[in-house]
Amino acid sequence: MPSNERIFVQAIRSYCARHGIAIDVRADGWLIAMDRGKTRRFAFGYDIGLNSAIAHRLANDKSATSEVLALTGVPAIAHHLFLNPKLGEQIAGPRWWEAMLRLLLQNPQGLVVKPNEGTAGRSVIKVTGSAELEQAVSEIFAMSLGLVIAPYVEIEDEVRVILLDETPMAVYGKERPSVTGDGVQTLRELAAAMPKVKLDDLDTRALDAVVPKGERRVLTWRHNLDAGAKPVLVADGELRTACAKLAIDAARAVGITFASIDLVRVDGAWQVLEINSGVMMEALGKLYPDLVQATYDAALDRVFG
């Protein structure tokens, strides 16, 4: 087994070895064929094939997810879709830029611009002015056929719920990277120990200031695990119950069977941020390997059930 193989692939290998299932790993682990007798199943990316095609497409489209949740009354962060003008005026519309500027005017606290499809927080850009908005839109349209714009909100907490058949298999918070001051080093020096964390959201003055001893400073507004956030399991109790219920409501709305659902608390109220049809638990697996293996095992039991 390659040492750099994804935890997702390792988990499937382990399951197949224990259940007498032949496995053929292709394309560096992004395509996996699993054979038991005359039964063949595939895993592609982080998707093991439990979800219907329409549920998969809805979940992977941030705008569609937002619209479906609004239709069913599930509280969620609104995501407004804009199609790449290279597709032509009849598809993208003639006044898309004016519509973006209206959103900026309606949300003076800022906007978040991101590809309509995609995970791990890639190309997620916060903007507060028209010049920043134009730059972000140009960057994303250069590599994507569509983008979404959401209002920037102060997220108090973010929780991910892994659901299988409406059962919460794992519920964990995303603890943003932070440092604690020693009264000697600057914020930039303290953050140097966290190379994965981008500091482009902090101005030079803040970065070059000495952090007073004992003071905690959060380094980014992003909660992405790939950007340095840490998964922390949510214990049984009111918080876990409330998050599981909201995630189940969201899963029912799009008709999805196996998914990771991101929830955010804003002004004390929980809302759905997005739904992912591919269940990625790489960061969680490094800290809680047994939980991740058990979750994939249960899902694969459904695949071969």
PDB file of C-alpha atoms in Angstrom:
ATOM      1  CA  MET A   1       0.000   0.000   0.000  1.00  0.00           C
ATOM      2  CA  PRO A   2       1.592   3.336  -1.030  1.00  0.00           C
ATOM      3  CA  SER A   3       2.443   5.508   1.980  1.00  0.00           C
ATOM      4  CA  ASN A   4       0.875   8.578   0.373  1.00  0.00           C
ATOM      5  CA  GLU A   5      -2.388   6.818  -0.503  1.00  0.00           C
ATOM      6  CA  ARG A   6      -5.539   8.651   0.566  1.00  0.00           C
ATOM      7  CA  ILE A   7      -7.321   7.447   3.691  1.00  0.00           C
ATOM      8  CA  PHE A   8     -10.426   6.911   1.537  1.00  0.00           C
ATOM      9  CA  VAL A   9      -8.548   4.392  -0.629  1.00  0.00           C
ATOM     10  CA  GLN A  10      -6.959   2.723   2.400  1.00  0.00           C
ATOM     11  CA  ALA A  11     -10.385   2.298   3.992  1.00  0.00           C
ATOM     12  CA  ILE A  12     -11.782   0.658   0.860  1.00  0.00           C
ATOM     13  CA  ARG A  13      -8.746  -1.649   0.630  1.00  0.00           C
ATOM     14  CA  SER A  14      -9.251  -2.674   4.255  1.00  0.00           C
ATOM     15  CA  TYR A  15     -12.964  -3.366   3.768  1.00  0.00           C
ATOM     16  CA  CYS A  16     -12.406  -5.392   0.620  1.00  0.00           C
ATOM     17  CA  ALA A  17      -9.626  -7.466   2.210  1.00  0.00           C
ATOM     18  CA  ARG A  18     -11.902  -8.372   5.125  1.00  0.00           C
ATOM     19  CA  HIS A  19     -14.866  -9.254   2.900  1.00  0.00           C
ATOM     20  CA  GLY A  20     -13.192 -11.229   0.122  1.00  0.00           C
ATOM     21  CA  ILE A  21     -13.755  -8.520  -2.483  1.00  0.00           C
ATOM     22  CA  ALA A  22     -11.260  -8.094  -5.328  1.00  0.00           C
ATOM     23  CA  ILE A  23     -10.093  -4.521  -5.766  1.00  0.00           C
ATOM     24  CA  ASP A  24      -8.460  -2.785  -8.719  1.00  0.00           C
ATOM     25  CA  VAL A  25      -7.163   0.715  -8.004  1.00  0.00           C
ATOM     26  CA  ARG A  26      -6.752   2.903 -11.081  1.00  0.00           C
ATOM     27  CA  ALA A  27      -5.840   6.530 -11.824  1.00  0.00           C
ATOM     28  CA  ASP A  28      -3.840   6.968  -8.595  1.00  0.00           C
ATOM     29  CA  GLY A  29      -6.830   5.937  -6.521  1.00  0.00           C
ATOM     30  CA  TRP A  30      -9.421   8.191  -8.099  1.00  0.00           C
ATOM     31  CA  LEU A  31     -11.143   5.216  -9.738  1.00  0.00           C
ATOM     32  CA  ILE A  32     -11.597   1.949  -7.843  1.00  0.00           C
ATOM     33  CA  ALA A  33     -13.300  -1.197  -9.134  1.00  0.00           C
ATOM     34  CA  MET A  34     -14.588  -3.661  -6.528  1.00  0.00           C
ATOM     35  CA  ASP A  35     -15.621  -7.178  -7.577  1.00  0.00           C
ATOM     36  CA  ARG A  36     -17.404  -9.810  -5.536  1.00  0.00           C
ATOM     37  CA  GLY A  37     -18.475 -12.701  -7.726  1.00  0.00           C
ATOM     38  CA  LYS A  38     -20.476 -11.292 -10.601  1.00  0.00           C
ATOM     39  CA  THR A  39     -21.124  -8.043  -8.746  1.00  0.00           C
ATOM     40  CA  ARG A  40     -18.961  -5.066  -9.679  1.00  0.00           C
ATOM     41  CA  ARG A  41     -19.132  -1.693  -7.923  1.00  0.00           C
ATOM     42  CA  PHE A  42     -17.102   1.466  -8.420  1.00  0.00           C
ATOM     43  CA  ALA A  43     -15.779   4.283  -6.256  1.00  0.00           C
ATOM     44  CA  PHE A  44     -14.941   7.493  -8.061  1.00  0.00           C
ATOM     45  CA  GLY A  45     -13.246  10.419  -6.352  1.00  0.00           C
ATOM     46  CA  TYR A  46     -14.819  10.315  -2.889  1.00  0.00           C
ATOM     47  CA  ASP A  47     -18.125   8.894  -4.126  1.00  0.00           C
ATOM     48  CA  ILE A  48     -18.948   5.213  -3.512  1.00  0.00           C
ATOM     49  CA  GLY A  49     -22.136   5.185  -5.557  1.00  0.00           C
ATOM     50  CA  LEU A  50     -24.889   5.153  -2.924  1.00  0.00           C
ATOM     51  CA  ASN A  51     -26.544   8.369  -4.066  1.00  0.00           C
ATOM     52  CA  SER A  52     -28.898   8.742  -7.006  1.00  0.00           C
ATOM     53  CA  ALA A  53     -27.646  10.711  -9.993  1.00  0.00           C
ATOM     54  CA  ILE A  54     -29.984  13.639  -9.284  1.00  0.00           C
ATOM     55  CA  ALA A  55     -29.090  13.793  -5.580  1.00  0.00           C
ATOM     56  CA  HIS A  56     -25.400  13.705  -6.499  1.00  0.00           C
ATOM     57  CA  ARG A  57     -25.808  16.544  -8.986  1.00  0.00           C
ATOM     58  CA  LEU A  58     -27.895  18.685  -6.630  1.00  0.00           C
ATOM     59  CA  ALA A  59     -25.413  18.286  -3.779  1.00  0.00           C
ATOM     60  CA  ASN A  60     -22.396  19.075  -5.948  1.00  0.00           C
ATOM     61  CA  ASP A  61     -24.042  22.241  -7.275  1.00  0.00           C
ATOM     62  CA  LYS A  62     -23.963  24.907  -4.550  1.00  0.00           C
ATOM     63  CA  SER A  63     -26.612  27.036  -6.241  1.00  0.00           C
ATOM     64  CA  ALA A  64     -28.970  24.090  -6.760  1.00  0.00           C
ATOM     65  CA  THR A  65     -28.518  23.005  -3.139  1.00  0.00           C
ATOM     66  CA  SER A  66     -29.348  26.518  -1.969  1.00  0.00           C
ATOM     67  CA  GLU A  67     -32.487  26.657  -4.133  1.00  0.00           C
ATOM     68  CA  VAL A  68     -33.763  23.226  -3.056  1.00  0.00           C
ATOM     69  CA  LEU A  69     -33.241  23.991   0.624  1.00  0.00           C
ATOM     70  CA  ALA A  70     -35.076  27.310   0.208  1.00  0.00           C
ATOM     71  CA  LEU A  71     -37.976  25.479  -1.486  1.00  0.00           C
ATOM     72  CA  THR A  72     -38.302  23.096   1.448  1.00  0.00           C
ATOM     73  CA  GLY A  73     -37.834  25.680   4.198  1.00  0.00           C
ATOM     74  CA  VAL A  74     -34.496  24.369   5.477  1.00  0.00           C
ATOM     75  CA  PRO A  75     -32.420  27.320   6.779  1.00  0.00           C
ATOM     76  CA  ALA A  76     -29.372  27.781   4.571  1.00  0.00           C
ATOM     77  CA  ILE A  77     -26.870  30.370   3.369  1.00  0.00           C
ATOM     78  CA  ALA A  78     -28.078  31.726   0.007  1.00  0.00           C
ATOM     79  CA  HIS A  79     -25.809  31.103  -2.995  1.00  0.00           C
ATOM     80  CA  HIS A  80     -26.551  33.144  -6.129  1.00  0.00           C
ATOM     81  CA  LEU A  81     -25.529  31.553  -9.427  1.00  0.00           C
ATOM     82  CA  PHE A  82     -23.726  33.354 -12.253  1.00  0.00           C
ATOM     83  CA  LEU A  83     -22.719  31.579 -15.440  1.00  0.00           C
ATOM     84  CA  ASN A  84     -19.531  32.349 -17.340  1.00  0.00           C
ATOM     85  CA  PRO A  85     -20.187  35.040 -19.980  1.00  0.00           C
ATOM     86  CA  LYS A  86     -18.044  33.001 -22.384  1.00  0.00           C
ATOM     87  CA  LEU A  87     -21.078  30.726 -22.693  1.00  0.00           C
ATOM     88  CA  GLY A  88     -22.862  33.536 -24.512  1.00  0.00           C
ATOM     89  CA  GLU A  89     -25.324  36.254 -23.579  1.00  0.00           C
ATOM     90  CA  GLN A  90     -28.360  34.019 -24.037  1.00  0.00           C
ATOM     91  CA  ILE A  91     -27.051  31.666 -21.329  1.00  0.00           C
ATOM     92  CA  ALA A  92     -25.187  33.984 -18.966  1.00  0.00           C
ATOM     93  CA  GLY A  93     -27.550  36.931 -19.383  1.00  0.00           C
ATOM     94  CA  PRO A  94     -26.711  40.470 -20.432  1.00  0.00           C
ATOM     95  CA  ARG A  95     -26.536  42.202 -17.047  1.00  0.00           C
ATOM     96  CA  TRP A  96     -24.689  39.756 -14.825  1.00  0.00           C
ATOM     97  CA  TRP A  97     -22.109  42.309 -13.666  1.00  0.00           C
ATOM     98  CA  GLU A  98     -24.803  44.774 -12.605  1.00  0.00           C
ATOM     99  CA  ALA A  99     -26.479  41.974 -10.636  1.00  0.00           C
ATOM    100  CA  MET A 100     -23.208  41.233  -8.848  1.00  0.00           C
ATOM    101  CA  LEU A 101     -22.760  44.887  -7.943  1.00  0.00           C
ATOM    102  CA  ARG A 102     -26.301  44.954  -6.520  1.00  0.00           C
ATOM    103  CA  LEU A 103     -25.427  42.051  -4.271  1.00  0.00           C
ATOM    104  CA  LEU A 104     -22.336  43.915  -3.103  1.00  0.00           C
ATOM    105  CA  LEU A 105     -24.453  47.002  -2.361  1.00  0.00           C
ATOM    106  CA  GLN A 106     -26.974  44.892  -0.439  1.00  0.00           C
ATOM    107  CA  ASN A 107     -24.214  43.293   1.637  1.00  0.00           C
ATOM    108  CA  PRO A 108     -21.824  46.016   2.825  1.00  0.00           C
ATOM    109  CA  GLN A 109     -20.116  43.511   5.134  1.00  0.00           C
ATOM    110  CA  GLY A 110     -18.806  41.772   2.010  1.00  0.00           C
ATOM    111  CA  LEU A 111     -19.400  38.786  -0.237  1.00  0.00           C
ATOM    112  CA  VAL A 112     -17.858  35.365  -0.690  1.00  0.00           C
ATOM    113  CA  VAL A 113     -17.216  34.309  -4.289  1.00  0.00           C
ATOM    114  CA  LYS A 114     -16.490  30.667  -5.150  1.00  0.00           C
ATOM    115  CA  PRO A 115     -16.865  28.113  -7.940  1.00  0.00           C
ATOM    116  CA  ASN A 116     -20.350  26.641  -8.180  1.00  0.00           C
ATOM    117  CA  GLU A 117     -18.828  23.168  -8.006  1.00  0.00           C
ATOM    118  CA  GLY A 118     -15.790  22.266  -5.951  1.00  0.00           C
ATOM    119  CA  THR A 119     -14.637  21.304  -2.467  1.00  0.00           C
ATOM    120  CA  ALA A 120     -11.909  21.938   0.100  1.00  0.00           C
ATOM    121  CA  GLY A 121     -12.347  25.705  -0.034  1.00  0.00           C
ATOM    122  CA  ARG A 122     -10.379  26.155  -3.246  1.00  0.00           C
ATOM    123  CA  SER A 123     -10.740  29.590  -4.882  1.00  0.00           C
ATOM    124  CA  VAL A 124     -13.081  30.808  -2.128  1.00  0.00           C
ATOM    125  CA  ILE A 125     -12.539  34.554  -2.050  1.00  0.00           C
ATOM    126  CA  LYS A 126     -13.882  37.215   0.291  1.00  0.00           C
ATOM    127  CA  VAL A 127     -14.467  40.639  -1.290  1.00  0.00           C
ATOM    128  CA  THR A 128     -15.608  43.981   0.090  1.00  0.00           C
ATOM    129  CA  GLY A 129     -15.343  46.269  -2.941  1.00  0.00           C
ATOM    130  CA  SER A 130     -16.012  46.318  -6.669  1.00  0.00           C
ATOM    131  CA  ALA A 131     -12.332  46.023  -7.638  1.00  0.00           C
ATOM    132  CA  GLU A 132     -11.886  42.942  -5.443  1.00  0.00           C
ATOM    133  CA  LEU A 133     -15.118  41.514  -6.806  1.00  0.00           C
ATOM    134  CA  GLU A 134     -13.997  41.979 -10.403  1.00  0.00           C
ATOM    135  CA  GLN A 135     -10.644  40.312  -9.699  1.00  0.00           C
ATOM    136  CA  ALA A 136     -12.273  37.349  -7.928  1.00  0.00           C
ATOM    137  CA  VAL A 137     -14.845  36.861 -10.670  1.00  0.00           C
ATOM    138  CA  SER A 138     -12.178  36.968 -13.378  1.00  0.00           C
ATOM    139  CA  GLU A 139     -10.051  34.416 -11.510  1.00  0.00           C
ATOM    140  CA  ILE A 140     -12.894  31.941 -11.068  1.00  0.00           C
ATOM    141  CA  PHE A 141     -14.393  32.388 -14.534  1.00  0.00           C
ATOM    142  CA  ALA A 142     -10.934  31.651 -15.965  1.00  0.00           C
ATOM    143  CA  MET A 143     -11.279  28.054 -14.738  1.00  0.00           C
ATOM    144  CA  SER A 144     -14.985  27.474 -14.215  1.00  0.00           C
ATOM    145  CA  LEU A 145     -18.255  27.657 -16.156  1.00  0.00           C
ATOM    146  CA  GLY A 146     -20.118  29.013 -13.161  1.00  0.00           C
ATOM    147  CA  LEU A 147     -19.654  30.702  -9.823  1.00  0.00           C
ATOM    148  CA  VAL A 148     -21.794  31.492  -6.822  1.00  0.00           C
ATOM    149  CA  ILE A 149     -21.885  34.535  -4.617  1.00  0.00           C
ATOM    150  CA  ALA A 150     -22.956  34.333  -0.987  1.00  0.00           C
ATOM    151  CA  PRO A 151     -23.182  37.059   1.624  1.00  0.00           C
ATOM    152  CA  TYR A 152     -20.191  37.123   3.952  1.00  0.00           C
ATOM    153  CA  VAL A 153     -21.340  36.277   7.467  1.00  0.00           C
ATOM    154  CA  GLU A 154     -19.495  36.063  10.762  1.00  0.00           C
ATOM    155  CA  ILE A 155     -19.452  32.335  11.404  1.00  0.00           C
ATOM    156  CA  GLU A 156     -19.377  31.559  15.109  1.00  0.00           C
ATOM    157  CA  ASP A 157     -18.986  27.805  14.654  1.00  0.00           C
ATOM    158  CA  GLU A 158     -18.919  25.318  11.785  1.00  0.00           C
ATOM    159  CA  VAL A 159     -19.891  21.664  12.154  1.00  0.00           C
ATOM    160  CA  ARG A 160     -19.777  18.813   9.655  1.00  0.00           C
ATOM    161  CA  VAL A 161     -22.237  15.930   9.893  1.00  0.00           C
ATOM    162  CA  ILE A 162     -21.539  12.677   8.046  1.00  0.00           C
ATOM    163  CA  LEU A 163     -24.890  11.025   7.355  1.00  0.00           C
ATOM    164  CA  LEU A 164     -25.694   7.509   6.179  1.00  0.00           C
ATOM    165  CA  ASP A 165     -29.380   6.649   5.794  1.00  0.00           C
ATOM    166  CA  GLU A 166     -30.225   9.598   8.061  1.00  0.00           C
ATOM    167  CA  THR A 167     -27.925   8.245  10.785  1.00  0.00           C
ATOM    168  CA  PRO A 168     -25.188  10.638  11.956  1.00  0.00           C
ATOM    169  CA  MET A 169     -22.027   8.559  11.664  1.00  0.00           C
ATOM    170  CA  ALA A 170     -19.693  11.399  12.668  1.00  0.00           C
ATOM    171  CA  VAL A 171     -20.336  14.922  13.903  1.00  0.00           C
ATOM    172  CA  TYR A 172     -17.376  17.219  14.317  1.00  0.00           C
ATOM    173  CA  GLY A 173     -16.546  20.888  14.507  1.00  0.00           C
ATOM    174  CA  LYS A 174     -13.921  22.668  12.462  1.00  0.00           C
ATOM    175  CA  GLU A 175     -11.644  24.579  14.790  1.00  0.00           C
ATOM    176  CA  ARG A 176      -9.928  27.396  12.918  1.00  0.00           C
ATOM    177  CA  PRO A 177      -6.136  27.697  13.285  1.00  0.00           C
ATOM    178  CA  SER A 178      -5.047  30.150  15.948  1.00  0.00           C
ATOM    179  CA  VAL A 179      -1.982  31.165  17.935  1.00  0.00           C
ATOM    180  CA  THR A 180      -1.471  32.341  21.506  1.00  0.00           C
ATOM    181  CA  GLY A 181       0.791  35.304  22.110  1.00  0.00           C
ATOM    182  CA  ASP A 182       3.978  35.168  24.167  1.00  0.00           C
ATOM    183  CA  GLY A 183       4.523  38.917  24.382  1.00  0.00           C
ATOM    184  CA  VAL A 184       7.693  38.618  22.274  1.00  0.00           C
ATOM    185  CA  GLN A 185       6.871  37.318  18.797  1.00  0.00           C
ATOM    186  CA  THR A 186       4.777  38.976  16.151  1.00  0.00           C
ATOM    187  CA  LEU A 187       1.653  37.367  14.735  1.00  0.00           C
ATOM    188  CA  ARG A 188       3.565  36.577  11.544  1.00  0.00           C
ATOM    189  CA  GLU A 189       6.321  34.811  13.507  1.00  0.00           C
ATOM    190  CA  LEU A 190       3.853  32.797  15.547  1.00  0.00           C
ATOM    191  CA  ALA A 191       1.949  31.776  12.411  1.00  0.00           C
ATOM    192  CA  ALA A 192       5.134  30.564  10.685  1.00  0.00           C
ATOM    193  CA  ALA A 193       4.662  27.220  12.436  1.00  0.00           C
ATOM    194  CA  MET A 194       1.471  26.710  10.403  1.00  0.00           C
ATOM    195  CA  PRO A 195       2.597  26.779   6.751  1.00  0.00           C
ATOM    196  CA  LYS A 196      -0.778  25.543   5.449  1.00  0.00           C
ATOM    197  CA  VAL A 197      -2.549  28.650   6.738  1.00  0.00           C
ATOM    198  CA  LYS A 198      -2.837  31.548   4.302  1.00  0.00           C
ATOM    199  CA  LEU A 199      -2.415  34.925   5.972  1.00  0.00           C
ATOM    200  CA  ASP A 200      -3.743  37.016   3.090  1.00  0.00           C
ATOM    201  CA  ASP A 201      -6.858  37.953   5.104  1.00  0.00           C
ATOM    202  CA  LEU A 202      -4.741  39.830   7.658  1.00  0.00           C
ATOM    203  CA  ASP A 203      -3.201  43.229   6.994  1.00  0.00           C
ATOM    204  CA  THR A 204       0.512  43.923   7.379  1.00  0.00           C
ATOM    205  CA  ARG A 205       0.017  45.996  10.511  1.00  0.00           C
ATOM    206  CA  ALA A 206      -1.722  43.126  12.316  1.00  0.00           C
ATOM    207  CA  LEU A 207       0.842  40.583  11.119  1.00  0.00           C
ATOM    208  CA  ASP A 208       3.832  42.620  12.273  1.00  0.00           C
ATOM    209  CA  ALA A 209       2.424  43.480  15.714  1.00  0.00           C
ATOM    210  CA  VAL A 210       3.625  41.599  18.797  1.00  0.00           C
ATOM    211  CA  VAL A 211       0.808  39.497  20.258  1.00  0.00           C
ATOM    212  CA  PRO A 212       0.399  40.115  24.011  1.00  0.00           C
ATOM    213  CA  LYS A 213       1.140  37.135  26.244  1.00  0.00           C
ATOM    214  CA  GLY A 214      -1.849  34.824  26.632  1.00  0.00           C
ATOM    215  CA  GLU A 215      -3.960  36.444  23.901  1.00  0.00           C
ATOM    216  CA  ARG A 216      -5.438  34.082  21.298  1.00  0.00           C
ATOM    217  CA  ARG A 217      -5.619  35.213  17.687  1.00  0.00           C
ATOM    218  CA  VAL A 218      -7.560  33.356  14.998  1.00  0.00           C
ATOM    219  CA  LEU A 219      -5.552  33.397  11.763  1.00  0.00           C
ATOM    220  CA  THR A 220      -8.296  33.126   9.144  1.00  0.00           C
ATOM    221  CA  TRP A 221     -12.040  33.400   8.619  1.00  0.00           C
ATOM    222  CA  ARG A 222     -11.941  30.098   6.738  1.00  0.00           C
ATOM    223  CA  HIS A 223     -12.965  26.848   8.418  1.00  0.00           C
ATOM    224  CA  ASN A 224     -11.534  24.562   5.728  1.00  0.00           C
ATOM    225  CA  LEU A 225      -9.696  21.490   6.980  1.00  0.00           C
ATOM    226  CA  ASP A 226      -7.299  21.687   4.033  1.00  0.00           C
ATOM    227  CA  ALA A 227      -6.391  25.206   5.160  1.00  0.00           C
ATOM    228  CA  GLY A 228      -5.325  24.213   8.644  1.00  0.00           C
ATOM    229  CA  ALA A 229      -8.578  23.867  10.586  1.00  0.00           C
ATOM    230  CA  LYS A 230      -8.709  20.971  13.057  1.00  0.00           C
ATOM    231  CA  PRO A 231     -11.587  18.475  13.329  1.00  0.00           C
ATOM    232  CA  VAL A 232     -12.966  18.175  16.870  1.00  0.00           C
ATOM    233  CA  LEU A 233     -15.651  15.586  17.653  1.00  0.00           C
ATOM    234  CA  VAL A 234     -18.929  16.934  19.047  1.00  0.00           C
ATOM    235  CA  ALA A 235     -19.986  15.008  22.141  1.00  0.00           C
ATOM    236  CA  ASP A 236     -23.499  13.700  22.665  1.00  0.00           C
ATOM    237  CA  GLY A 237     -25.811  16.459  23.828  1.00  0.00           C
ATOM    238  CA  GLU A 238     -28.018  19.291  22.643  1.00  0.00           C
ATOM    239  CA  LEU A 239     -25.511  20.629  20.099  1.00  0.00           C
ATOM    240  CA  ARG A 240     -24.992  17.264  18.421  1.00  0.00           C
ATOM    241  CA  THR A 241     -28.721  16.565  18.386  1.00  0.00           C
ATOM    242  CA  ALA A 242     -29.558  19.953  16.867  1.00  0.00           C
ATOM    243  CA  CYS A 243     -26.883  19.658  14.176  1.00  0.00           C
ATOM    244  CA  ALA A 244     -27.893  16.084  13.307  1.00  0.00           C
ATOM    245  CA  LYS A 245     -31.544  17.115  12.928  1.00  0.00           C
ATOM    246  CA  LEU A 246     -30.726  20.002  10.606  1.00  0.00           C
ATOM    247  CA  ALA A 247     -28.416  17.793   8.541  1.00  0.00           C
ATOM    248  CA  ILE A 248     -31.129  15.146   8.225  1.00  0.00           C
ATOM    249  CA  ASP A 249     -33.631  17.791   7.091  1.00  0.00           C
ATOM    250  CA  ALA A 250     -31.154  18.919   4.437  1.00  0.00           C
ATOM    251  CA  ALA A 251     -30.460  15.350   3.292  1.00  0.00           C
ATOM    252  CA  ARG A 252     -34.181  14.654   2.963  1.00  0.00           C
ATOM    253  CA  ALA A 253     -34.649  17.822   0.936  1.00  0.00           C
ATOM    254  CA  VAL A 254     -32.193  16.710  -1.763  1.00  0.00           C
ATOM    255  CA  GLY A 255     -32.875  12.985  -1.362  1.00  0.00           C
ATOM    256  CA  ILE A 256     -29.320  12.029  -0.544  1.00  0.00           C
ATOM    257  CA  THR A 257     -28.231   8.813   1.209  1.00  0.00           C
ATOM    258  CA  PHE A 258     -24.530   9.248   2.063  1.00  0.00           C
ATOM    259  CA  ALA A 259     -23.183  12.763   2.414  1.00  0.00           C
ATOM    260  CA  SER A 260     -21.192  15.226   4.466  1.00  0.00           C
ATOM    261  CA  ILE A 261     -23.219  18.298   5.371  1.00  0.00           C
ATOM    262  CA  ASP A 262     -21.595  21.515   6.560  1.00  0.00           C
ATOM    263  CA  LEU A 263     -23.540  23.662   9.022  1.00  0.00           C
ATOM    264  CA  VAL A 264     -22.673  27.127  10.315  1.00  0.00           C
ATOM    265  CA  ARG A 265     -23.889  29.073  13.321  1.00  0.00           C
ATOM    266  CA  VAL A 266     -24.549  32.730  12.545  1.00  0.00           C
ATOM    267  CA  ASP A 267     -26.044  35.072  15.168  1.00  0.00           C
ATOM    268  CA  GLY A 268     -26.774  32.030  17.295  1.00  0.00           C
ATOM    269  CA  ALA A 269     -28.798  30.178  14.631  1.00  0.00           C
ATOM    270  CA  TRP A 270     -27.679  27.135  12.646  1.00  0.00           C
ATOM    271  CA  GLN A 271     -27.897  27.097   8.847  1.00  0.00           C
ATOM    272  CA  VAL A 272     -26.752  24.744   6.103  1.00  0.00           C
ATOM    273  CA  LEU A 273     -23.684  25.965   4.244  1.00  0.00           C
ATOM    274  CA  GLU A 274     -23.341  23.161   1.691  1.00  0.00           C
ATOM    275  CA  ILE A 275     -23.810  19.446   1.037  1.00  0.00           C
ATOM    276  CA  ASN A 276     -21.119  17.163  -0.359  1.00  0.00           C
ATOM    277  CA  SER A 277     -22.047  13.952  -2.147  1.00  0.00           C
ATOM    278  CA  GLY A 278     -18.457  12.711  -1.985  1.00  0.00           C
ATOM    279  CA  VAL A 279     -17.601  11.976   1.646  1.00  0.00           C
ATOM    280  CA  MET A 280     -14.020  13.034   2.322  1.00  0.00           C
ATOM    281  CA  MET A 281     -12.634  12.383   5.816  1.00  0.00           C
ATOM    282  CA  GLU A 282      -8.882  12.694   5.292  1.00  0.00           C
ATOM    283  CA  ALA A 283      -8.248  15.136   8.153  1.00  0.00           C
ATOM    284  CA  LEU A 284     -10.640  13.312  10.480  1.00  0.00           C
ATOM    285  CA  GLY A 285      -9.031   9.977   9.647  1.00  0.00           C
ATOM    286  CA  LYS A 286      -5.617  11.113  10.878  1.00  0.00           C
ATOM    287  CA  LEU A 287      -7.062  11.729  14.351  1.00  0.00           C
ATOM    288  CA  TYR A 288      -9.894   9.199  14.533  1.00  0.00           C
ATOM    289  CA  PRO A 289      -9.006   6.346  12.142  1.00  0.00           C
ATOM    290  CA  ASP A 290     -11.376   3.805  13.724  1.00  0.00           C
ATOM    291  CA  LEU A 291     -14.368   6.123  13.392  1.00  0.00           C
ATOM    292  CA  VAL A 292     -13.591   6.840   9.742  1.00  0.00           C
ATOM    293  CA  GLN A 293     -13.067   3.156   8.928  1.00  0.00           C
ATOM    294  CA  ALA A 294     -16.345   2.240  10.652  1.00  0.00           C
ATOM    295  CA  THR A 295     -18.179   4.910   8.662  1.00  0.00           C
ATOM    296  CA  TYR A 296     -16.847   3.740   5.306  1.00  0.00           C
ATOM    297  CA  ASP A 297     -17.470   0.111   6.359  1.00  0.00           C
ATOM    298  CA  ALA A 298     -21.135   0.865   7.036  1.00  0.00           C
ATOM    299  CA  ALA A 299     -21.481   2.648   3.694  1.00  0.00           C
ATOM    300  CA  LEU A 300     -19.803  -0.201   1.808  1.00  0.00           C
ATOM    301  CA  ASP A 301     -22.091  -2.682   3.568  1.00  0.00           C
ATOM    302  CA  ARG A 302     -24.933  -0.784   1.865  1.00  0.00           C
ATOM    303  CA  VAL A 303     -23.128  -0.906  -1.470  1.00  0.00           C
ATOM    304  CA  PHE A 304     -22.756  -4.690  -1.311  1.00  0.00           C
ATOM    305  CA  GLY A 305     -25.922  -5.336   0.707  1.00  0.00           C
TER     306      GLY A 305
END
